[in-house]
CSV table of N, CA and C in Angstrom, one decimal:
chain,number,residue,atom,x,y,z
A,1,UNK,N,-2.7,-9.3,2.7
A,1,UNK,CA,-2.3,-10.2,1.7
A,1,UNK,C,-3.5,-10.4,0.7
A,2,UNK,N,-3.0,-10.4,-0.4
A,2,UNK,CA,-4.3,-10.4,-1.5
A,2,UNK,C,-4.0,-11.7,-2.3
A,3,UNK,N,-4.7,-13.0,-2.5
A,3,UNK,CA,-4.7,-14.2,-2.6
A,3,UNK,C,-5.2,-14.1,-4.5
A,4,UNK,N,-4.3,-14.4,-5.5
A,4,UNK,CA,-4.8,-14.5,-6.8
A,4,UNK,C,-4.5,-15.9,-7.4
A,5,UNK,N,-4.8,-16.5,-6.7
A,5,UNK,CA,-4.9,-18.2,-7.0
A,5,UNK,C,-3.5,-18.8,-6.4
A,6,UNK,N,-2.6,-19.1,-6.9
A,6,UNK,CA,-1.5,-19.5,-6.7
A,6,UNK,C,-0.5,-19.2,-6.4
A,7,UNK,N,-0.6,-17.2,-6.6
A,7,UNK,CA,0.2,-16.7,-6.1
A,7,UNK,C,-0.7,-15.5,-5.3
A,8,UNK,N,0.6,-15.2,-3.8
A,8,UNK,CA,-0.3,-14.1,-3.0
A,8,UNK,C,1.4,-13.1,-3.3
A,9,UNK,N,0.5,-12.1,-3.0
A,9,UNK,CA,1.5,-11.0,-2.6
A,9,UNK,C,0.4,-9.8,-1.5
A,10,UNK,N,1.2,-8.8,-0.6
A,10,UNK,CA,0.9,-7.8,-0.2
A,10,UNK,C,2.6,-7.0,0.8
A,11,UNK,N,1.9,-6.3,1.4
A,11,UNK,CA,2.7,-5.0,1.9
A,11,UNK,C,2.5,-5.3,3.5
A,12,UNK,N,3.6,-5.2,4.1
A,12,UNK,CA,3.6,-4.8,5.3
A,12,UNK,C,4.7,-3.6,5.9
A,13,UNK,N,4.1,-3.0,7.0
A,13,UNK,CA,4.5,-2.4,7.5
A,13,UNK,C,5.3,-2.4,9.0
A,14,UNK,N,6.3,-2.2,9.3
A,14,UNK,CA,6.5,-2.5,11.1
A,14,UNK,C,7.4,-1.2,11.3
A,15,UNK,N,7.3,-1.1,12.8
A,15,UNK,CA,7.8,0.4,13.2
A,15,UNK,C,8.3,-0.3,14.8
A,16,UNK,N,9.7,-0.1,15.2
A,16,UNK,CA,10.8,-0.7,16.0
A,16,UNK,C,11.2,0.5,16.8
A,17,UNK,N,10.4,0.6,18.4
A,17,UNK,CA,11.5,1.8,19.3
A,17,UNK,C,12.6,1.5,19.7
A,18,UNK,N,13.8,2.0,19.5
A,18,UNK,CA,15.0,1.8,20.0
A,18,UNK,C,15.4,2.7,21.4
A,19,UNK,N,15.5,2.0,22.4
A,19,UNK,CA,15.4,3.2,23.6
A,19,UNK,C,17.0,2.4,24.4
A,20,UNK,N,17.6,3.5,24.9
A,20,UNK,CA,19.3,3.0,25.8
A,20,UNK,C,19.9,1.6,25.0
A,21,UNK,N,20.4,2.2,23.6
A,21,UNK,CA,20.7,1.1,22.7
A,21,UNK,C,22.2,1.6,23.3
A,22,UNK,N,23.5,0.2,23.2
A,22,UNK,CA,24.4,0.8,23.7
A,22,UNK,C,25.3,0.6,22.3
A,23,UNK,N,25.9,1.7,21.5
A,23,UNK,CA,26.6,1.5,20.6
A,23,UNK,C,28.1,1.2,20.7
A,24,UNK,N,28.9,0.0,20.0
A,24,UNK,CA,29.9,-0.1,20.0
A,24,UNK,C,30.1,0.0,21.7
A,25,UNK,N,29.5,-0.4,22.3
A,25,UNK,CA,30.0,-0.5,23.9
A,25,UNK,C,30.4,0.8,24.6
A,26,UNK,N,30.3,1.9,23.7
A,26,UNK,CA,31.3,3.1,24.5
A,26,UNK,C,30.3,4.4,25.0
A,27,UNK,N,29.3,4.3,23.7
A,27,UNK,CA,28.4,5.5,23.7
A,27,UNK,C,26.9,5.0,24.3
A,28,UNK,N,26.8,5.3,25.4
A,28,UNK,CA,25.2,4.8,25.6
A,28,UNK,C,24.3,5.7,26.0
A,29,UNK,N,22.8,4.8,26.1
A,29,UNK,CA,21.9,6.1,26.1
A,29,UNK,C,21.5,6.4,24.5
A,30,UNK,N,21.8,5.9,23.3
A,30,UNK,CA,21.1,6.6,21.6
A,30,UNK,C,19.9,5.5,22.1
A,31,UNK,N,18.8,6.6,21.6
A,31,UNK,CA,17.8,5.8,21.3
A,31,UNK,C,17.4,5.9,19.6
A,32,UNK,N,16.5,6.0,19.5
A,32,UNK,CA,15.6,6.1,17.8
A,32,UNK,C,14.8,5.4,17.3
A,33,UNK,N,14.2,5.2,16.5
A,33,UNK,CA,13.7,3.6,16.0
A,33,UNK,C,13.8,3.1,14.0
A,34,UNK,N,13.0,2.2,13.9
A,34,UNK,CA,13.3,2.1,13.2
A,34,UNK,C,12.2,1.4,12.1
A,35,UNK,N,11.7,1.7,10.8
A,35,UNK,CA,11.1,1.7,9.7
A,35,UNK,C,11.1,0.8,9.1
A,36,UNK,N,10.2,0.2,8.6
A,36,UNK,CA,10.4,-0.7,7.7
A,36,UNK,C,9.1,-1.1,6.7
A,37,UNK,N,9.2,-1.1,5.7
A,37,UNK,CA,8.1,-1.4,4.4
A,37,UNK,C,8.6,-2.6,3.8
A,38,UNK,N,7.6,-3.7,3.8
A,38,UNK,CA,7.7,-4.9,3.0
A,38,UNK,C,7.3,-5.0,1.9
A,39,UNK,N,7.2,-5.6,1.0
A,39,UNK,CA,6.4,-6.3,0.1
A,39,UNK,C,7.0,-7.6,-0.3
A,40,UNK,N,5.5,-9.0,0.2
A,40,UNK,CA,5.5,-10.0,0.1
A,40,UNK,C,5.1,-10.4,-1.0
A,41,UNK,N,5.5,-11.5,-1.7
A,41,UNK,CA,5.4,-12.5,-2.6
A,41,UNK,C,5.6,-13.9,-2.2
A,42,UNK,N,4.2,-14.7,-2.3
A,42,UNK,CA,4.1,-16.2,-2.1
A,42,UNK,C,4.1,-16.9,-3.0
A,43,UNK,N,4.0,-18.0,-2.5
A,43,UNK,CA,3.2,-19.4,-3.5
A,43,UNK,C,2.2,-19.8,-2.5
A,44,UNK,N,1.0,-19.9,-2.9
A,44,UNK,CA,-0.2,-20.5,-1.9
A,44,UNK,C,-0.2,-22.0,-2.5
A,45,UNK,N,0.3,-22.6,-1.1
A,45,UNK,CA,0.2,-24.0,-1.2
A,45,UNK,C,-1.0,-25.1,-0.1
A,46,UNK,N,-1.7,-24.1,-0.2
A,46,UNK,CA,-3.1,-24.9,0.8
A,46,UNK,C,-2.6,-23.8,2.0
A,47,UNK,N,-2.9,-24.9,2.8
A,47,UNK,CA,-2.5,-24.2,4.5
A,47,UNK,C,-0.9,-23.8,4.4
A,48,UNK,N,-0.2,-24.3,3.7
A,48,UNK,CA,1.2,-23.6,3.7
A,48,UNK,C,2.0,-22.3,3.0
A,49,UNK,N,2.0,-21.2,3.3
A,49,UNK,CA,2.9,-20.2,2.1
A,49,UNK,C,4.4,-19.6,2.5
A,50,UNK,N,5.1,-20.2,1.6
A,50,UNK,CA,6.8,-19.8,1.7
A,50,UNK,C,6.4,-18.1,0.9
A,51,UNK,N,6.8,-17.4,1.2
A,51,UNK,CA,7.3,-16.2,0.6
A,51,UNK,C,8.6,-15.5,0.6
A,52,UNK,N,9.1,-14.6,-0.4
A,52,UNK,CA,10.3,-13.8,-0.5
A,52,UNK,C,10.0,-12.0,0.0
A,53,UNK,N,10.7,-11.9,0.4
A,53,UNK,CA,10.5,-10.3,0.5
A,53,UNK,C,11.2,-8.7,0.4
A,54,UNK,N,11.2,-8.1,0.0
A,54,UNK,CA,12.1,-7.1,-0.6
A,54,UNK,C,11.6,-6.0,0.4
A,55,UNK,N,12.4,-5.0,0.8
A,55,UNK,CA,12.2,-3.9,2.1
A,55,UNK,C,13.5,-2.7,2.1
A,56,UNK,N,12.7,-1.7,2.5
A,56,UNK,CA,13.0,-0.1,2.4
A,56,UNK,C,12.8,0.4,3.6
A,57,UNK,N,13.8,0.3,4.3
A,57,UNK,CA,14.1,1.0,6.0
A,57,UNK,C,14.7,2.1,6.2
A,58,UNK,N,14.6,2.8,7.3
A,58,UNK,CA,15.1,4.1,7.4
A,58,UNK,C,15.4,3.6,8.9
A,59,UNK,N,16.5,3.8,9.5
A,59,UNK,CA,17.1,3.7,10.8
A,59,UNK,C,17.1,5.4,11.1
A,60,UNK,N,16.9,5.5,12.2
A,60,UNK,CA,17.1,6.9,13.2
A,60,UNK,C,17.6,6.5,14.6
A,61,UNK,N,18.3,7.5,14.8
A,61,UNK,CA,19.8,7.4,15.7
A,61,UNK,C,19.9,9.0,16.7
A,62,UNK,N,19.4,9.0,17.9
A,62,UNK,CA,19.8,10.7,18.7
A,62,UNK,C,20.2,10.0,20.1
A,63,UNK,N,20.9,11.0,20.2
A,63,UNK,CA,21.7,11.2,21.7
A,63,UNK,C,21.8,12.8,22.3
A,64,UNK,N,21.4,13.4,21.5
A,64,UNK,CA,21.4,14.9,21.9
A,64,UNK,C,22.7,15.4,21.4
A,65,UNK,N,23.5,14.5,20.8
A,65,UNK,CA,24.9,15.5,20.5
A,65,UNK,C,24.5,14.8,19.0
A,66,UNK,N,25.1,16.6,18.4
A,66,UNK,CA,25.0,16.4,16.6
A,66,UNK,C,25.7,15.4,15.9
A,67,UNK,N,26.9,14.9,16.6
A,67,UNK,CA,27.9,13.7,16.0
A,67,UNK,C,26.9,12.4,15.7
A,68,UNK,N,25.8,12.1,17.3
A,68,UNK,CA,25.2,10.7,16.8
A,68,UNK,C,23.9,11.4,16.2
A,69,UNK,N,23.5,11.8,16.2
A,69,UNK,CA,21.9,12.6,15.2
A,69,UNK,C,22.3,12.3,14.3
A,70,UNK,N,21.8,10.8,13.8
A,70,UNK,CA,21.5,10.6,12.1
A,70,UNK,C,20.2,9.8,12.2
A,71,UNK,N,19.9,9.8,10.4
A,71,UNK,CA,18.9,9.2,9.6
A,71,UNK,C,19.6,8.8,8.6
A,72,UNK,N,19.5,7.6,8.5
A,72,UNK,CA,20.0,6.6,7.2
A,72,UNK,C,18.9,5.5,6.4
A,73,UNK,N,18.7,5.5,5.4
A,73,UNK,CA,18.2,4.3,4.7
A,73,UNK,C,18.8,3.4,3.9
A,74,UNK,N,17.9,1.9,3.6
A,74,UNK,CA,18.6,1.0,3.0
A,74,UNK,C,17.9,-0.4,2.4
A,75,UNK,N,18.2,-0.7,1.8
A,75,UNK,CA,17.3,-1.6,1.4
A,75,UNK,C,17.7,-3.5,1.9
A,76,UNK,N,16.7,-3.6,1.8
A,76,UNK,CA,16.7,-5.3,2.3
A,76,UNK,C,15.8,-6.5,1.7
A,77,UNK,N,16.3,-7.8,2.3
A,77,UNK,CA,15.5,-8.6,1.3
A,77,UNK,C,15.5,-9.6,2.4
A,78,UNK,N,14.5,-11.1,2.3
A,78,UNK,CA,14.3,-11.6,3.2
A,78,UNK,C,13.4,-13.2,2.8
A,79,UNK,N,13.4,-14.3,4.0
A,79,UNK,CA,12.1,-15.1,3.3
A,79,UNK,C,11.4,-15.2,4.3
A,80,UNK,N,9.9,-16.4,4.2
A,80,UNK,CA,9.3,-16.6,5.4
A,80,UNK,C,8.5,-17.4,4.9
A,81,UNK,N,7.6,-17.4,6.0
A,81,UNK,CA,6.5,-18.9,5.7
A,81,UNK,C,5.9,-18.8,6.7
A,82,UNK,N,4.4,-18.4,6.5
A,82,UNK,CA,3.3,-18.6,6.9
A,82,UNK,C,2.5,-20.2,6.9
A,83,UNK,N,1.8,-20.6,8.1
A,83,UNK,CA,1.2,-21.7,8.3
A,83,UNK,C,-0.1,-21.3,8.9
A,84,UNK,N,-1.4,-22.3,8.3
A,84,UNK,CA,-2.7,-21.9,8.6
A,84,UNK,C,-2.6,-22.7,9.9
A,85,UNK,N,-2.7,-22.8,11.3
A,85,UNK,CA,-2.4,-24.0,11.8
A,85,UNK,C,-4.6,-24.2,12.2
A,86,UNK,N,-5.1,-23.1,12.3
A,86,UNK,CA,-6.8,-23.3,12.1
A,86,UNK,C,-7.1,-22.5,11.6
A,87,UNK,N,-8.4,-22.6,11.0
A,87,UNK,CA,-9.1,-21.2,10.2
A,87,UNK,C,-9.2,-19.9,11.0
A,88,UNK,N,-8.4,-19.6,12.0
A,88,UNK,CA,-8.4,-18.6,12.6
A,88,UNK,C,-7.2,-17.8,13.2
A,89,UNK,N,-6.0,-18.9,13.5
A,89,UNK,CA,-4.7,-18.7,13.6
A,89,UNK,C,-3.7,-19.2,12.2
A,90,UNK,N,-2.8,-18.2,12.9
A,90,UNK,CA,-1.9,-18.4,11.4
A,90,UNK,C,-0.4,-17.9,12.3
A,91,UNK,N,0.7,-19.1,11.8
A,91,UNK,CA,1.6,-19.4,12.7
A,91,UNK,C,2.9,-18.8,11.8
A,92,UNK,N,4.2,-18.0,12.0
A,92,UNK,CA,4.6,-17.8,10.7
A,92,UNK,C,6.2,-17.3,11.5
A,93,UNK,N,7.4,-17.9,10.4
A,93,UNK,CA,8.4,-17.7,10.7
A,93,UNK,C,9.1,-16.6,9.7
A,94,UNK,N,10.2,-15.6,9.9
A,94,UNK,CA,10.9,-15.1,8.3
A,94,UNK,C,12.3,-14.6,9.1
A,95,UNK,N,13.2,-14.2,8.3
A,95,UNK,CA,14.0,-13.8,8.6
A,95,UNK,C,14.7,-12.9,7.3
A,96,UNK,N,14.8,-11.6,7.9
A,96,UNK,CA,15.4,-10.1,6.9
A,96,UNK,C,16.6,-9.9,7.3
A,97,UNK,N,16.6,-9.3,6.1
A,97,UNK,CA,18.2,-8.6,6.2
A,97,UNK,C,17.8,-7.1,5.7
A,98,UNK,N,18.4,-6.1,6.4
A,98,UNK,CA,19.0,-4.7,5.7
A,98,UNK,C,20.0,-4.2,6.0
A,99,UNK,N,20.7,-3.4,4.9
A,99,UNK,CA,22.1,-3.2,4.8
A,99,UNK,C,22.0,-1.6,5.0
A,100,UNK,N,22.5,-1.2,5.7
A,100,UNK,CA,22.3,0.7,5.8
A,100,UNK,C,24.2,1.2,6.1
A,101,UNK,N,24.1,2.2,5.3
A,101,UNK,CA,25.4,3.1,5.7
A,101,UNK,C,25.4,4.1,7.0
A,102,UNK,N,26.1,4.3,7.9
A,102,UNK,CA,25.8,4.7,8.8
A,102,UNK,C,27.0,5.6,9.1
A,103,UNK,N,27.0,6.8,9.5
A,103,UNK,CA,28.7,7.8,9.7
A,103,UNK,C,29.5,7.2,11.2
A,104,UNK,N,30.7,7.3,10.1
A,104,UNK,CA,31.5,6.7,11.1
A,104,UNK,C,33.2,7.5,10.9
A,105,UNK,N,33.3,8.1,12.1
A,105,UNK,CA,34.5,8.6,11.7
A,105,UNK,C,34.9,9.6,10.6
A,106,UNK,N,34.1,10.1,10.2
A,106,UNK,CA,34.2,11.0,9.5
A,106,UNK,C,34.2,10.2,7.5
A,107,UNK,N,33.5,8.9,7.7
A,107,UNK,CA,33.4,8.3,6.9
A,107,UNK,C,32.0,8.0,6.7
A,108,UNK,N,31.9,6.4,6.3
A,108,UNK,CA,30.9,5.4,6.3
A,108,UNK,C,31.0,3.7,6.6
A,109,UNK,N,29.9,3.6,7.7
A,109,UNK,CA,30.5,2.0,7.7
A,109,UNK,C,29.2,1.1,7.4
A,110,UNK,N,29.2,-0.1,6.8
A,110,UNK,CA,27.9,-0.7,6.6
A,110,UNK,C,27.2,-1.4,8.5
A,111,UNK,N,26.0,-1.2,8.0
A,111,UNK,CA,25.3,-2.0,9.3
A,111,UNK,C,25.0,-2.6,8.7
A,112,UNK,N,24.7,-3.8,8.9
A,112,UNK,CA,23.7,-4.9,8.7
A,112,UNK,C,23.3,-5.7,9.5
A,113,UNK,N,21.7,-5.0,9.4
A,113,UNK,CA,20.7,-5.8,10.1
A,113,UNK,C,20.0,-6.9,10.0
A,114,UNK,N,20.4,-8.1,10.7
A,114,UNK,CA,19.4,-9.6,10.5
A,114,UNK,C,18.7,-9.8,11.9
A,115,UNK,N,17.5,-10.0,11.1
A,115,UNK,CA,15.9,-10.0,12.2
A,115,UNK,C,15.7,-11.2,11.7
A,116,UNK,N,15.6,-12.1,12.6
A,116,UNK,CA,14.5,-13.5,12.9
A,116,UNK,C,13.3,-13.4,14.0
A,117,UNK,N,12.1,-13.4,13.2
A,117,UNK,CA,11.0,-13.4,14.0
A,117,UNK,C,9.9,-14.6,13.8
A,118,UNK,N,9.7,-14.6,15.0
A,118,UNK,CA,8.2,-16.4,15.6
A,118,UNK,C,7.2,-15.3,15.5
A,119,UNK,N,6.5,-15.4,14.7
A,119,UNK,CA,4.8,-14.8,14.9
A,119,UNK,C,3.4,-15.8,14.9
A,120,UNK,N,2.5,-15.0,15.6
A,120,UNK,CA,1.3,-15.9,16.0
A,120,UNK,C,0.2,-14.7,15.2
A,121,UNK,N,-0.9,-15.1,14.8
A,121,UNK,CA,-2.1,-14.5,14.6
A,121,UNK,C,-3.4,-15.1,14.8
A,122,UNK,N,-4.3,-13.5,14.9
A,122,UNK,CA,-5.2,-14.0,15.0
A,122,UNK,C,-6.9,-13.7,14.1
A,123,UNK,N,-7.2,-14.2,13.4
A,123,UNK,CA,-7.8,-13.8,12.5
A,123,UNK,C,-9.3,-13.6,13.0
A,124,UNK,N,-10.0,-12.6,13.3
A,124,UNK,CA,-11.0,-12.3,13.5
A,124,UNK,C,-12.7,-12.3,13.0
């Protein structure tokens, strides 16, 4: 996060293994994981920052049969809020969304994924 008075923004990254995911109840055993690039935008309000966030994911999907072998991308958006709770920890809540097309049937059906995450840090 790069702090320019009032407002912060930076980039993050996370990377998600998906291992014996059971899809639609019928097909089990796909694993894959899954991608994601943020970019954050705050308000620095002292020890407190609400931010918005905009995101570019790529989901990956194998089972060994060519029908579930895919890669799909999508984009997402999300908020959150970081808390200084001491000059060393930083306490922080958000919750994303991404919307990805995924084959279905010889079609397309929308996924959408909503992530709510509790995070702790620790500043060094």
């Amino acid at each position: 996060m790069r702090d320019y008075g009032r407002f912060v923004s930076g980039v993050e990254l996370s990377y998600d293994k998906l291992n014996n995911f059971d899809f639609f109840d019928q097909f089990g055993g796909l694993s894959g994981n899954f991608i994601r690039a943020k970019v954050l935008a705050g308000y620095d309000s002292g020890r407190f920052l609400p931010y918005a966030a905009l995101s570019y994911a790529r989901l990956t999907f194998s089972e060994g049969n060519p029908i579930f072998d895919f890669r799909e991308t999508g984009l997402g958006f999300g908020l959150g809020a970081k808390f200084m709770a001491s000059p060393r920890v930083l306490l922080g809540v958000e919750w994303m969304t991404n919307n990805l097309d995924i084959p279905a049937g010889g079609g397309t059906t929308d996924l959408d994924l909503n992530n709510f995450t509790v995070s702790a840090s620790y500043r060094f």
